[in-house]
PDB file of C-alpha atoms in Angstrom:
ATOM      1  CA  MET A  24       0.028  -0.434  -0.047  1.00  0.00           C
ATOM      2  CA  ARG A  25       1.565   3.739  -0.847  1.00  0.00           C
ATOM      3  CA  LYS A  26       1.615   6.136   1.696  1.00  0.00           C
ATOM      4  CA  GLY A  27      -1.508   7.937   1.627  1.00  0.00           C
ATOM      5  CA  ASP A  28      -3.497   5.321   0.197  1.00  0.00           C
ATOM      6  CA  SER A  29      -5.017   4.407   4.484  1.00  0.00           C
ATOM      7  CA  ASN A  30      -8.399   3.981   2.251  1.00  0.00           C
ATOM      8  CA  MET A  31      -7.909   1.606   0.241  1.00  0.00           C
ATOM      9  CA  ARG A  32      -8.726  -1.588   1.286  1.00  0.00           C
ATOM     10  CA  LYS A  33      -7.183  -5.631   0.803  1.00  0.00           C
ATOM     11  CA  ILE A  34      -8.779  -8.929   0.301  1.00  0.00           C
ATOM     12  CA  PRO A  35      -6.714 -12.276  -0.159  1.00  0.00           C
ATOM     13  CA  MET A  36      -8.005 -13.412  -3.437  1.00  0.00           C
ATOM     14  CA  GLY A  37      -5.131 -16.725  -4.256  1.00  0.00           C
ATOM     15  CA  GLU A  38      -1.400 -15.557  -4.140  1.00  0.00           C
ATOM     16  CA  MET A  39      -3.578 -12.018  -5.058  1.00  0.00           C
ATOM     17  CA  ALA A  40      -5.139  -9.323  -3.200  1.00  0.00           C
ATOM     18  CA  TYR A  41      -7.820  -7.512  -4.333  1.00  0.00           C
ATOM     19  CA  GLN A  42      -7.358  -4.410  -3.726  1.00  0.00           C
ATOM     20  CA  GLU A  43     -10.344  -1.237  -4.222  1.00  0.00           C
ATOM     21  CA  LYS A  44      -9.669   2.663  -4.745  1.00  0.00           C
ATOM     22  CA  ASN A  45     -12.958   5.852  -5.927  1.00  0.00           C
ATOM     23  CA  GLY A  46     -14.090   2.392  -6.926  1.00  0.00           C
ATOM     24  CA  VAL A  47     -11.921   1.026  -9.043  1.00  0.00           C
ATOM     25  CA  GLY A  48     -10.690  -1.953  -8.132  1.00  0.00           C
ATOM     26  CA  TRP A  49      -7.063  -4.557  -9.504  1.00  0.00           C
ATOM     27  CA  LEU A  50      -5.127  -7.312  -8.456  1.00  0.00           C
ATOM     28  CA  THR A  51      -1.879  -6.983  -6.821  1.00  0.00           C
ATOM     29  CA  PHE A  52       1.461  -9.803  -5.125  1.00  0.00           C
ATOM     30  CA  PRO A  53       1.432  -9.280  -2.073  1.00  0.00           C
ATOM     31  CA  SER A  54       5.025 -10.216  -2.407  1.00  0.00           C
ATOM     32  CA  TRP A  55       5.685  -7.633  -5.397  1.00  0.00           C
ATOM     33  CA  ASP A  56       4.126  -5.144  -3.395  1.00  0.00           C
ATOM     34  CA  ALA A  57       7.208  -5.796  -1.119  1.00  0.00           C
ATOM     35  CA  LEU A  58       9.738  -5.449  -3.710  1.00  0.00           C
ATOM     36  CA  PRO A  59      11.496  -1.888  -3.776  1.00  0.00           C
ATOM     37  CA  GLY A  60      11.772  -0.087  -7.361  1.00  0.00           C
ATOM     38  CA  VAL A  61       8.691  -1.062  -8.956  1.00  0.00           C
ATOM     39  CA  ARG A  62       5.126  -1.280  -9.284  1.00  0.00           C
ATOM     40  CA  HIS A  63       2.332  -3.512 -10.705  1.00  0.00           C
ATOM     41  CA  ALA A  64      -1.524  -4.415 -10.550  1.00  0.00           C
ATOM     42  CA  PHE A  65      -3.468  -6.882 -12.690  1.00  0.00           C
ATOM     43  CA  SER A  66      -7.421  -5.141 -13.440  1.00  0.00           C
ATOM     44  CA  THR A  67     -10.203  -5.717 -13.049  1.00  0.00           C
ATOM     45  CA  ARG A  68     -14.995  -5.259 -14.034  1.00  0.00           C
ATOM     46  CA  ILE A  69     -14.795  -2.624 -11.582  1.00  0.00           C
ATOM     47  CA  GLY A  70     -14.846   0.353 -11.184  1.00  0.00           C
ATOM     48  CA  GLY A  71     -15.505   2.221 -15.388  1.00  0.00           C
ATOM     49  CA  VAL A  72     -16.785   4.092 -17.241  1.00  0.00           C
ATOM     50  CA  SER A  73     -17.634   1.104 -20.098  1.00  0.00           C
ATOM     51  CA  GLU A  74     -21.693  -0.432 -20.594  1.00  0.00           C
ATOM     52  CA  GLY A  75     -23.547  -3.445 -21.518  1.00  0.00           C
ATOM     53  CA  PRO A  76     -21.095  -6.685 -22.340  1.00  0.00           C
ATOM     54  CA  PHE A  77     -18.526  -4.552 -21.504  1.00  0.00           C
ATOM     55  CA  ALA A  78     -19.433  -2.813 -18.315  1.00  0.00           C
ATOM     56  CA  SER A  79     -17.518  -1.625 -17.192  1.00  0.00           C
ATOM     57  CA  MET A  80     -14.212  -1.855 -16.317  1.00  0.00           C
ATOM     58  CA  ASN A  81     -13.144  -2.857 -19.798  1.00  0.00           C
ATOM     59  CA  LEU A  82      -8.901  -2.227 -20.757  1.00  0.00           C
ATOM     60  CA  ASN A  83      -9.315  -3.370 -24.793  1.00  0.00           C
ATOM     61  CA  PHE A  84      -9.816  -1.053 -27.568  1.00  0.00           C
ATOM     62  CA  GLY A  85     -10.418  -3.832 -30.131  1.00  0.00           C
ATOM     63  CA  ARG A  86     -14.095  -5.469 -29.329  1.00  0.00           C
ATOM     64  CA  GLY A  87     -16.462  -2.330 -29.960  1.00  0.00           C
ATOM     65  CA  ASP A  88     -16.557  -0.491 -26.937  1.00  0.00           C
ATOM     66  CA  PRO A  89     -16.774   3.157 -27.769  1.00  0.00           C
ATOM     67  CA  ARG A  90     -12.562   4.503 -27.604  1.00  0.00           C
ATOM     68  CA  GLU A  91     -14.150   7.431 -25.504  1.00  0.00           C
ATOM     69  CA  HIS A  92     -14.354   4.903 -23.371  1.00  0.00           C
ATOM     70  CA  VAL A  93     -11.707   2.456 -23.149  1.00  0.00           C
ATOM     71  CA  GLU A  94      -9.237   5.836 -22.443  1.00  0.00           C
ATOM     72  CA  GLU A  95     -11.298   6.982 -19.462  1.00  0.00           C
ATOM     73  CA  ASN A  96     -10.790   3.671 -18.870  1.00  0.00           C
ATOM     74  CA  PHE A  97      -7.897   3.735 -18.782  1.00  0.00           C
ATOM     75  CA  ARG A  98      -7.756   6.934 -16.806  1.00  0.00           C
ATOM     76  CA  ARG A  99      -9.717   5.994 -13.957  1.00  0.00           C
ATOM     77  CA  PHE A 100      -7.035   2.826 -13.669  1.00  0.00           C
ATOM     78  CA  CYS A 101      -4.132   5.005 -13.607  1.00  0.00           C
ATOM     79  CA  ASP A 102      -4.992   7.737 -11.031  1.00  0.00           C
ATOM     80  CA  ALA A 103      -6.346   4.630  -8.790  1.00  0.00           C
ATOM     81  CA  ALA A 104      -3.533   2.441  -8.802  1.00  0.00           C
ATOM     82  CA  GLY A 105      -0.933   4.753  -8.806  1.00  0.00           C
ATOM     83  CA  PHE A 106       0.675   4.876 -13.357  1.00  0.00           C
ATOM     84  CA  SER A 107       1.051   7.432 -15.336  1.00  0.00           C
ATOM     85  CA  PHE A 108      -1.435   7.763 -18.261  1.00  0.00           C
ATOM     86  CA  ASP A 109       1.139   9.564 -20.199  1.00  0.00           C
ATOM     87  CA  THR A 110       3.389   7.048 -19.478  1.00  0.00           C
ATOM     88  CA  LEU A 111       1.621   3.789 -20.409  1.00  0.00           C
ATOM     89  CA  ALA A 112       2.776   1.810 -23.480  1.00  0.00           C
ATOM     90  CA  ALA A 113       1.051  -1.552 -25.228  1.00  0.00           C
ATOM     91  CA  SER A 114       1.797  -4.340 -26.508  1.00  0.00           C
ATOM     92  CA  ALA A 115       0.023  -5.523 -29.872  1.00  0.00           C
ATOM     93  CA  GLN A 116      -0.795  -9.702 -29.430  1.00  0.00           C
ATOM     94  CA  ASP A 117      -1.903 -11.968 -32.038  1.00  0.00           C
ATOM     95  CA  HIS A 118      -0.003 -15.271 -30.134  1.00  0.00           C
ATOM     96  CA  HIS A 119       2.914 -15.449 -31.000  1.00  0.00           C
ATOM     97  CA  THR A 120       6.711 -13.936 -28.770  1.00  0.00           C
ATOM     98  CA  GLU A 121       8.098 -11.113 -30.330  1.00  0.00           C
ATOM     99  CA  ILE A 122       9.189  -9.554 -27.873  1.00  0.00           C
ATOM    100  CA  ARG A 123       9.811  -5.175 -28.174  1.00  0.00           C
ATOM    101  CA  ARG A 124      12.059  -2.917 -25.860  1.00  0.00           C
ATOM    102  CA  MET A 125      10.479   0.165 -25.127  1.00  0.00           C
ATOM    103  CA  THR A 126      12.047   2.977 -24.407  1.00  0.00           C
ATOM    104  CA  VAL A 127      10.351   7.321 -23.356  1.00  0.00           C
ATOM    105  CA  ALA A 128       9.676   7.478 -26.640  1.00  0.00           C
ATOM    106  CA  ASP A 129       6.570   4.711 -26.579  1.00  0.00           C
ATOM    107  CA  CYS A 130       5.010   5.890 -24.459  1.00  0.00           C
ATOM    108  CA  GLY A 131       1.514   6.436 -26.442  1.00  0.00           C
ATOM    109  CA  VAL A 132       2.023   3.156 -28.384  1.00  0.00           C
ATOM    110  CA  GLY A 133      -1.049   1.210 -28.518  1.00  0.00           C
ATOM    111  CA  ILE A 134      -3.222   3.763 -26.136  1.00  0.00           C
ATOM    112  CA  THR A 135      -3.355   6.765 -27.334  1.00  0.00           C
ATOM    113  CA  ARG A 136      -1.440   6.284 -30.612  1.00  0.00           C
ATOM    114  CA  PRO A 137      -1.374   4.531 -32.501  1.00  0.00           C
ATOM    115  CA  LYS A 138       0.105   0.972 -32.297  1.00  0.00           C
ATOM    116  CA  ASP A 139       3.205   0.863 -35.110  1.00  0.00           C
ATOM    117  CA  ARG A 140       3.636  -2.501 -35.215  1.00  0.00           C
ATOM    118  CA  GLU A 141       1.146  -6.252 -35.433  1.00  0.00           C
ATOM    119  CA  SER A 142       2.844  -8.589 -33.668  1.00  0.00           C
ATOM    120  CA  VAL A 143       4.057  -7.701 -29.725  1.00  0.00           C
ATOM    121  CA  ASP A 144       3.526 -10.637 -26.855  1.00  0.00           C
ATOM    122  CA  GLY A 145       5.829  -9.390 -24.537  1.00  0.00           C
ATOM    123  CA  LEU A 146       7.412  -6.043 -23.570  1.00  0.00           C
ATOM    124  CA  VAL A 147      10.768  -5.808 -21.852  1.00  0.00           C
ATOM    125  CA  THR A 148      12.428  -2.061 -20.580  1.00  0.00           C
ATOM    126  CA  ASN A 149      14.855  -0.299 -18.038  1.00  0.00           C
ATOM    127  CA  GLU A 150      13.422   3.179 -17.985  1.00  0.00           C
ATOM    128  CA  PRO A 151      11.584   3.871 -15.584  1.00  0.00           C
ATOM    129  CA  GLY A 152       9.576   6.916 -17.172  1.00  0.00           C
ATOM    130  CA  VAL A 153       7.628   3.503 -19.317  1.00  0.00           C
ATOM    131  CA  THR A 154       4.729   1.489 -17.685  1.00  0.00           C
ATOM    132  CA  LEU A 155       4.295  -1.103 -20.131  1.00  0.00           C
ATOM    133  CA  VAL A 156       0.635  -2.801 -20.568  1.00  0.00           C
ATOM    134  CA  THR A 157       0.119  -5.986 -22.172  1.00  0.00           C
ATOM    135  CA  TYR A 158      -4.177  -7.052 -22.548  1.00  0.00           C
ATOM    136  CA  TYR A 159      -6.020 -10.244 -21.281  1.00  0.00           C
ATOM    137  CA  ALA A 160      -9.248 -12.471 -21.028  1.00  0.00           C
ATOM    138  CA  ASP A 161      -7.666 -15.564 -19.963  1.00  0.00           C
ATOM    139  CA  CYS A 162      -4.870 -16.165 -21.254  1.00  0.00           C
ATOM    140  CA  THR A 163      -1.229 -16.414 -18.951  1.00  0.00           C
ATOM    141  CA  PRO A 164       0.252 -12.368 -17.607  1.00  0.00           C
ATOM    142  CA  LEU A 165       3.586 -12.861 -17.033  1.00  0.00           C
ATOM    143  CA  PHE A 166       5.773 -10.404 -14.791  1.00  0.00           C
ATOM    144  CA  PHE A 167       8.951 -10.122 -14.784  1.00  0.00           C
ATOM    145  CA  PHE A 168      11.418  -7.933 -12.466  1.00  0.00           C
ATOM    146  CA  ASP A 169      15.682  -7.497 -12.287  1.00  0.00           C
ATOM    147  CA  PRO A 170      16.424  -5.866  -8.835  1.00  0.00           C
ATOM    148  CA  VAL A 171      19.722  -5.357  -9.387  1.00  0.00           C
ATOM    149  CA  HIS A 172      19.438  -3.579 -13.376  1.00  0.00           C
ATOM    150  CA  ARG A 173      16.719  -2.671 -12.315  1.00  0.00           C
ATOM    151  CA  ALA A 174      14.828  -4.288 -16.100  1.00  0.00           C
ATOM    152  CA  ILE A 175      11.051  -5.725 -16.461  1.00  0.00           C
ATOM    153  CA  GLY A 176       9.249  -7.407 -18.395  1.00  0.00           C
ATOM    154  CA  LEU A 177       5.595  -8.187 -19.899  1.00  0.00           C
ATOM    155  CA  GLY A 178       4.665 -11.391 -21.144  1.00  0.00           C
ATOM    156  CA  HIS A 179       1.375 -13.037 -22.934  1.00  0.00           C
ATOM    157  CA  ALA A 180       1.199 -16.403 -22.933  1.00  0.00           C
ATOM    158  CA  GLY A 181      -2.095 -18.130 -24.702  1.00  0.00           C
ATOM    159  CA  TRP A 182      -1.637 -21.782 -25.125  1.00  0.00           C
ATOM    160  CA  ARG A 183       0.140 -21.165 -28.837  1.00  0.00           C
ATOM    161  CA  GLY A 184       2.371 -19.403 -26.280  1.00  0.00           C
ATOM    162  CA  THR A 185       3.223 -20.488 -22.947  1.00  0.00           C
ATOM    163  CA  ALA A 186       4.093 -23.712 -25.743  1.00  0.00           C
ATOM    164  CA  ALA A 187       6.237 -21.640 -28.100  1.00  0.00           C
ATOM    165  CA  GLY A 188       8.255 -20.954 -24.568  1.00  0.00           C
ATOM    166  CA  MET A 189       7.651 -17.111 -24.321  1.00  0.00           C
ATOM    167  CA  ALA A 190       8.587 -17.330 -20.421  1.00  0.00           C
ATOM    168  CA  LEU A 191      11.807 -18.059 -22.296  1.00  0.00           C
ATOM    169  CA  CYS A 192      11.824 -15.615 -24.698  1.00  0.00           C
ATOM    170  CA  VAL A 193      11.294 -13.243 -22.362  1.00  0.00           C
ATOM    171  CA  ALA A 194      14.131 -14.210 -19.806  1.00  0.00           C
ATOM    172  CA  GLU A 195      16.288 -14.515 -22.754  1.00  0.00           C
ATOM    173  CA  ARG A 196      15.799 -10.884 -23.623  1.00  0.00           C
ATOM    174  CA  MET A 197      16.886  -9.277 -20.638  1.00  0.00           C
ATOM    175  CA  GLN A 198      19.120 -11.240 -20.099  1.00  0.00           C
ATOM    176  CA  LYS A 199      20.495 -10.106 -23.740  1.00  0.00           C
ATOM    177  CA  GLU A 200      19.324  -6.621 -23.057  1.00  0.00           C
ATOM    178  CA  PHE A 201      20.800  -5.745 -19.840  1.00  0.00           C
ATOM    179  CA  GLY A 202      23.023  -8.302 -18.517  1.00  0.00           C
ATOM    180  CA  THR A 203      19.926  -9.796 -16.599  1.00  0.00           C
ATOM    181  CA  ASP A 204      21.244 -13.323 -14.649  1.00  0.00           C
ATOM    182  CA  PRO A 205      18.706 -15.358 -14.512  1.00  0.00           C
ATOM    183  CA  ARG A 206      18.497 -16.582 -10.686  1.00  0.00           C
ATOM    184  CA  GLU A 207      18.535 -12.994  -9.716  1.00  0.00           C
ATOM    185  CA  LEU A 208      15.147 -11.844 -12.364  1.00  0.00           C
ATOM    186  CA  PHE A 209      11.639 -12.229 -10.421  1.00  0.00           C
ATOM    187  CA  ALA A 210       8.677 -13.996 -12.059  1.00  0.00           C
ATOM    188  CA  ALA A 211       5.011 -13.519 -11.232  1.00  0.00           C
ATOM    189  CA  ILE A 212       1.741 -15.584 -13.578  1.00  0.00           C
ATOM    190  CA  GLY A 213      -1.006 -13.679 -12.837  1.00  0.00           C
ATOM    191  CA  PRO A 214      -4.898 -15.092 -13.593  1.00  0.00           C
ATOM    192  CA  ALA A 215      -5.444 -16.854 -16.239  1.00  0.00           C
ATOM    193  CA  ILE A 216      -8.385 -20.214 -17.597  1.00  0.00           C
ATOM    194  CA  GLY A 217      -6.565 -22.826 -14.438  1.00  0.00           C
ATOM    195  CA  PRO A 218      -6.260 -26.441 -15.305  1.00  0.00           C
ATOM    196  CA  CYS A 219     -10.612 -26.934 -14.343  1.00  0.00           C
ATOM    197  CA  CYS A 220     -11.226 -24.926 -17.087  1.00  0.00           C
ATOM    198  CA  TYR A 221      -8.746 -24.834 -20.045  1.00  0.00           C
ATOM    199  CA  GLU A 222      -9.884 -27.904 -21.856  1.00  0.00           C
ATOM    200  CA  VAL A 223      -8.478 -28.675 -25.026  1.00  0.00           C
ATOM    201  CA  ASP A 224      -7.775 -31.590 -28.271  1.00  0.00           C
ATOM    202  CA  GLU A 225      -6.357 -33.829 -29.472  1.00  0.00           C
ATOM    203  CA  ALA A 226      -4.624 -31.032 -32.063  1.00  0.00           C
ATOM    204  CA  VAL A 227      -3.083 -28.611 -29.040  1.00  0.00           C
ATOM    205  CA  ARG A 228      -2.021 -31.081 -27.579  1.00  0.00           C
ATOM    206  CA  ARG A 229       0.838 -32.453 -30.309  1.00  0.00           C
ATOM    207  CA  VAL A 230       0.738 -28.604 -31.031  1.00  0.00           C
ATOM    208  CA  PHE A 231       2.063 -27.795 -27.556  1.00  0.00           C
ATOM    209  CA  CYS A 232       3.867 -31.036 -26.991  1.00  0.00           C
ATOM    210  CA  ALA A 233       6.393 -30.448 -30.447  1.00  0.00           C
ATOM    211  CA  GLY A 234       7.471 -26.917 -28.759  1.00  0.00           C
ATOM    212  CA  PRO A 235      10.051 -26.629 -26.389  1.00  0.00           C
ATOM    213  CA  LEU A 236       9.040 -26.656 -23.052  1.00  0.00           C
ATOM    214  CA  PRO A 237      10.785 -29.889 -21.283  1.00  0.00           C
ATOM    215  CA  GLU A 238       8.379 -32.391 -20.257  1.00  0.00           C
ATOM    216  CA  ALA A 239       5.531 -30.919 -22.374  1.00  0.00           C
ATOM    217  CA  ALA A 240       2.753 -33.909 -22.293  1.00  0.00           C
ATOM    218  CA  SER A 241       3.266 -33.875 -18.317  1.00  0.00           C
ATOM    219  CA  TYR A 242       1.072 -29.922 -17.965  1.00  0.00           C
ATOM    220  CA  PHE A 243      -2.632 -32.053 -19.333  1.00  0.00           C
ATOM    221  CA  THR A 244      -4.595 -34.575 -18.040  1.00  0.00           C
ATOM    222  CA  ALA A 245      -7.236 -36.424 -19.608  1.00  0.00           C
ATOM    223  CA  ALA A 246     -10.987 -35.644 -19.583  1.00  0.00           C
ATOM    224  CA  SER A 247     -13.409 -38.331 -19.673  1.00  0.00           C
ATOM    225  CA  ASN A 248     -14.952 -36.648 -22.975  1.00  0.00           C
ATOM    226  CA  GLY A 249     -11.597 -37.382 -25.224  1.00  0.00           C
ATOM    227  CA  ARG A 250     -10.226 -34.190 -25.244  1.00  0.00           C
ATOM    228  CA  TYR A 251      -8.211 -31.884 -21.777  1.00  0.00           C
ATOM    229  CA  GLN A 252      -7.884 -30.103 -19.718  1.00  0.00           C
ATOM    230  CA  LEU A 253      -4.271 -28.387 -20.026  1.00  0.00           C
ATOM    231  CA  ASP A 254      -2.399 -26.115 -16.531  1.00  0.00           C
ATOM    232  CA  LEU A 255      -0.504 -22.901 -18.273  1.00  0.00           C
ATOM    233  CA  TRP A 256      -0.193 -21.911 -15.133  1.00  0.00           C
ATOM    234  CA  ARG A 257       1.897 -25.320 -14.084  1.00  0.00           C
ATOM    235  CA  ALA A 258       3.430 -25.343 -18.139  1.00  0.00           C
ATOM    236  CA  ASN A 259       4.716 -21.433 -17.452  1.00  0.00           C
ATOM    237  CA  LYS A 260       6.291 -22.213 -14.460  1.00  0.00           C
ATOM    238  CA  GLY A 261       7.907 -25.385 -15.295  1.00  0.00           C
ATOM    239  CA  ALA A 262       9.257 -22.473 -18.398  1.00  0.00           C
ATOM    240  CA  LEU A 263      10.172 -20.633 -16.048  1.00  0.00           C
ATOM    241  CA  LEU A 264      12.236 -22.507 -14.125  1.00  0.00           C
ATOM    242  CA  ALA A 265      13.566 -23.959 -17.287  1.00  0.00           C
ATOM    243  CA  ALA A 266      15.328 -20.620 -17.549  1.00  0.00           C
ATOM    244  CA  GLY A 267      16.901 -20.661 -14.355  1.00  0.00           C
ATOM    245  CA  LEU A 268      14.827 -18.814 -12.256  1.00  0.00           C
ATOM    246  CA  LEU A 269      15.405 -19.849  -9.097  1.00  0.00           C
ATOM    247  CA  PRO A 270      11.177 -21.656  -7.535  1.00  0.00           C
ATOM    248  CA  GLU A 271      11.037 -19.176  -4.517  1.00  0.00           C
ATOM    249  CA  HIS A 272      11.243 -16.117  -8.011  1.00  0.00           C
ATOM    250  CA  ILE A 273       8.674 -17.376  -8.515  1.00  0.00           C
ATOM    251  CA  THR A 274       4.932 -16.439  -7.446  1.00  0.00           C
ATOM    252  CA  THR A 275       1.956 -18.055  -9.762  1.00  0.00           C
ATOM    253  CA  ALA A 276      -1.311 -16.580  -8.648  1.00  0.00           C
ATOM    254  CA  HIS A 277      -3.950 -19.411  -8.859  1.00  0.00           C
ATOM    255  CA  LEU A 278      -6.804 -17.027  -9.748  1.00  0.00           C
ATOM    256  CA  CYS A 279      -9.127 -18.771 -12.696  1.00  0.00           C
ATOM    257  CA  THR A 280     -10.253 -15.825 -14.416  1.00  0.00           C
ATOM    258  CA  ARG A 281     -13.186 -18.207 -15.900  1.00  0.00           C
ATOM    259  CA  CYS A 282     -13.975 -19.645 -12.441  1.00  0.00           C
ATOM    260  CA  ASN A 283     -14.569 -15.618 -11.228  1.00  0.00           C
ATOM    261  CA  HIS A 284     -15.915 -14.150 -14.085  1.00  0.00           C
ATOM    262  CA  ARG A 285     -18.128 -11.431 -12.176  1.00  0.00           C
ATOM    263  CA  LEU A 286     -14.595  -9.925 -11.351  1.00  0.00           C
ATOM    264  CA  LEU A 287     -12.272 -10.663 -14.846  1.00  0.00           C
ATOM    265  CA  TRP A 288     -13.304 -10.632 -18.241  1.00  0.00           C
ATOM    266  CA  SER A 289     -13.186 -14.151 -19.710  1.00  0.00           C
ATOM    267  CA  HIS A 290     -13.244 -15.464 -23.225  1.00  0.00           C
ATOM    268  CA  ARG A 291     -14.695 -18.731 -23.207  1.00  0.00           C
ATOM    269  CA  ALA A 292     -17.073 -17.440 -19.444  1.00  0.00           C
ATOM    270  CA  THR A 293     -18.809 -15.019 -22.140  1.00  0.00           C
ATOM    271  CA  GLY A 294     -19.319 -16.904 -25.432  1.00  0.00           C
ATOM    272  CA  GLY A 295     -16.408 -14.358 -26.248  1.00  0.00           C
ATOM    273  CA  VAL A 296     -18.418 -11.403 -26.050  1.00  0.00           C
ATOM    274  CA  ARG A 297     -16.443  -8.988 -22.976  1.00  0.00           C
ATOM    275  CA  GLY A 298     -14.482  -6.316 -22.766  1.00  0.00           C
ATOM    276  CA  GLY A 299     -10.295  -6.997 -22.093  1.00  0.00           C
ATOM    277  CA  LEU A 300      -8.168  -6.544 -18.408  1.00  0.00           C
ATOM    278  CA  ALA A 301      -4.416  -6.020 -18.515  1.00  0.00           C
ATOM    279  CA  ALA A 302      -1.094  -6.412 -16.918  1.00  0.00           C
ATOM    280  CA  PHE A 303       0.493  -2.811 -15.951  1.00  0.00           C
ATOM    281  CA  LEU A 304       4.908  -3.040 -14.909  1.00  0.00           C
ATOM    282  CA  THR A 305       6.874   0.092 -14.321  1.00  0.00           C
ATOM    283  CA  LEU A 306      10.272   0.832 -12.772  1.00  0.00           C
ATOM    284  CA  VAL A 307       9.549   3.652 -10.208  1.00  0.00           C
ATOM    285  CA  PRO A 308      12.393   6.202  -9.850  1.00  0.00           C
ATOM    286  CA  GLU A 309      14.140   5.354  -7.432  1.00  0.00           C
ATOM    287  CA  GLY A 310      14.503   7.511  -4.003  1.00  0.00           C
ATOM    288  CA  GLU A 311      10.437   7.311  -4.929  1.00  0.00           C
ATOM    289  CA  GLY A 312       8.227   4.708  -3.360  1.00  0.00           C
TER     290      GLY A 312
END
């Protein structure tokens, strides 16, 4: 909790905490709240101005919600959760593993400025004046923080991105860009559709198992109807361990978006008629809380 936010309430949810201020709700990892030099958040459906199937905190511009509603939602979310609206820089997701290094010059991209690339599922930066933003509605958010080199990353991993090793790719890119040692890297796996609800077919299983993840078949459990339950949480944790992260540096939310669809947008729960969630991550300038 930031200084001056005594009116903010926190409610434990899985390995995260629900926070609310000025009617806007969001989630954070308590273990990350304790890390100095970084601020993070994951949005909920609570506290926006959107209406109808997008009610109320929709942070996705591409679903049919009026742009002015989505932009106002971003402003309200930033004001409540402690981010600067002018520093937001967003991804352009298409379920691949393209990663982009963002700078202050990129602030506004995908928010108040048009997207300037068609494929960006991962973002990294070491500049405090940039807030990384990625989008979700069942896929897996991956948060990264290197406290030694003061660098951060966000990765969007659906089943395709998970199978292709998005977690590995972000860790490797941070090592290349910033000299990050995976043993010093912290990671968090955010809310996503859980193994309780994520059913896939044999074709998905074959593609997934052909990817680079060690023991990929172990993340599937046979269902009674000849399909499979896929555990994206455990698969992404396995990828982080394969990248060299220490187990004690990895936190998993254990929050299923479909089970919690009244709080979190879920593509499967809504049949695709929905708004979107967003992950936010920024470096806090040295000397600031």
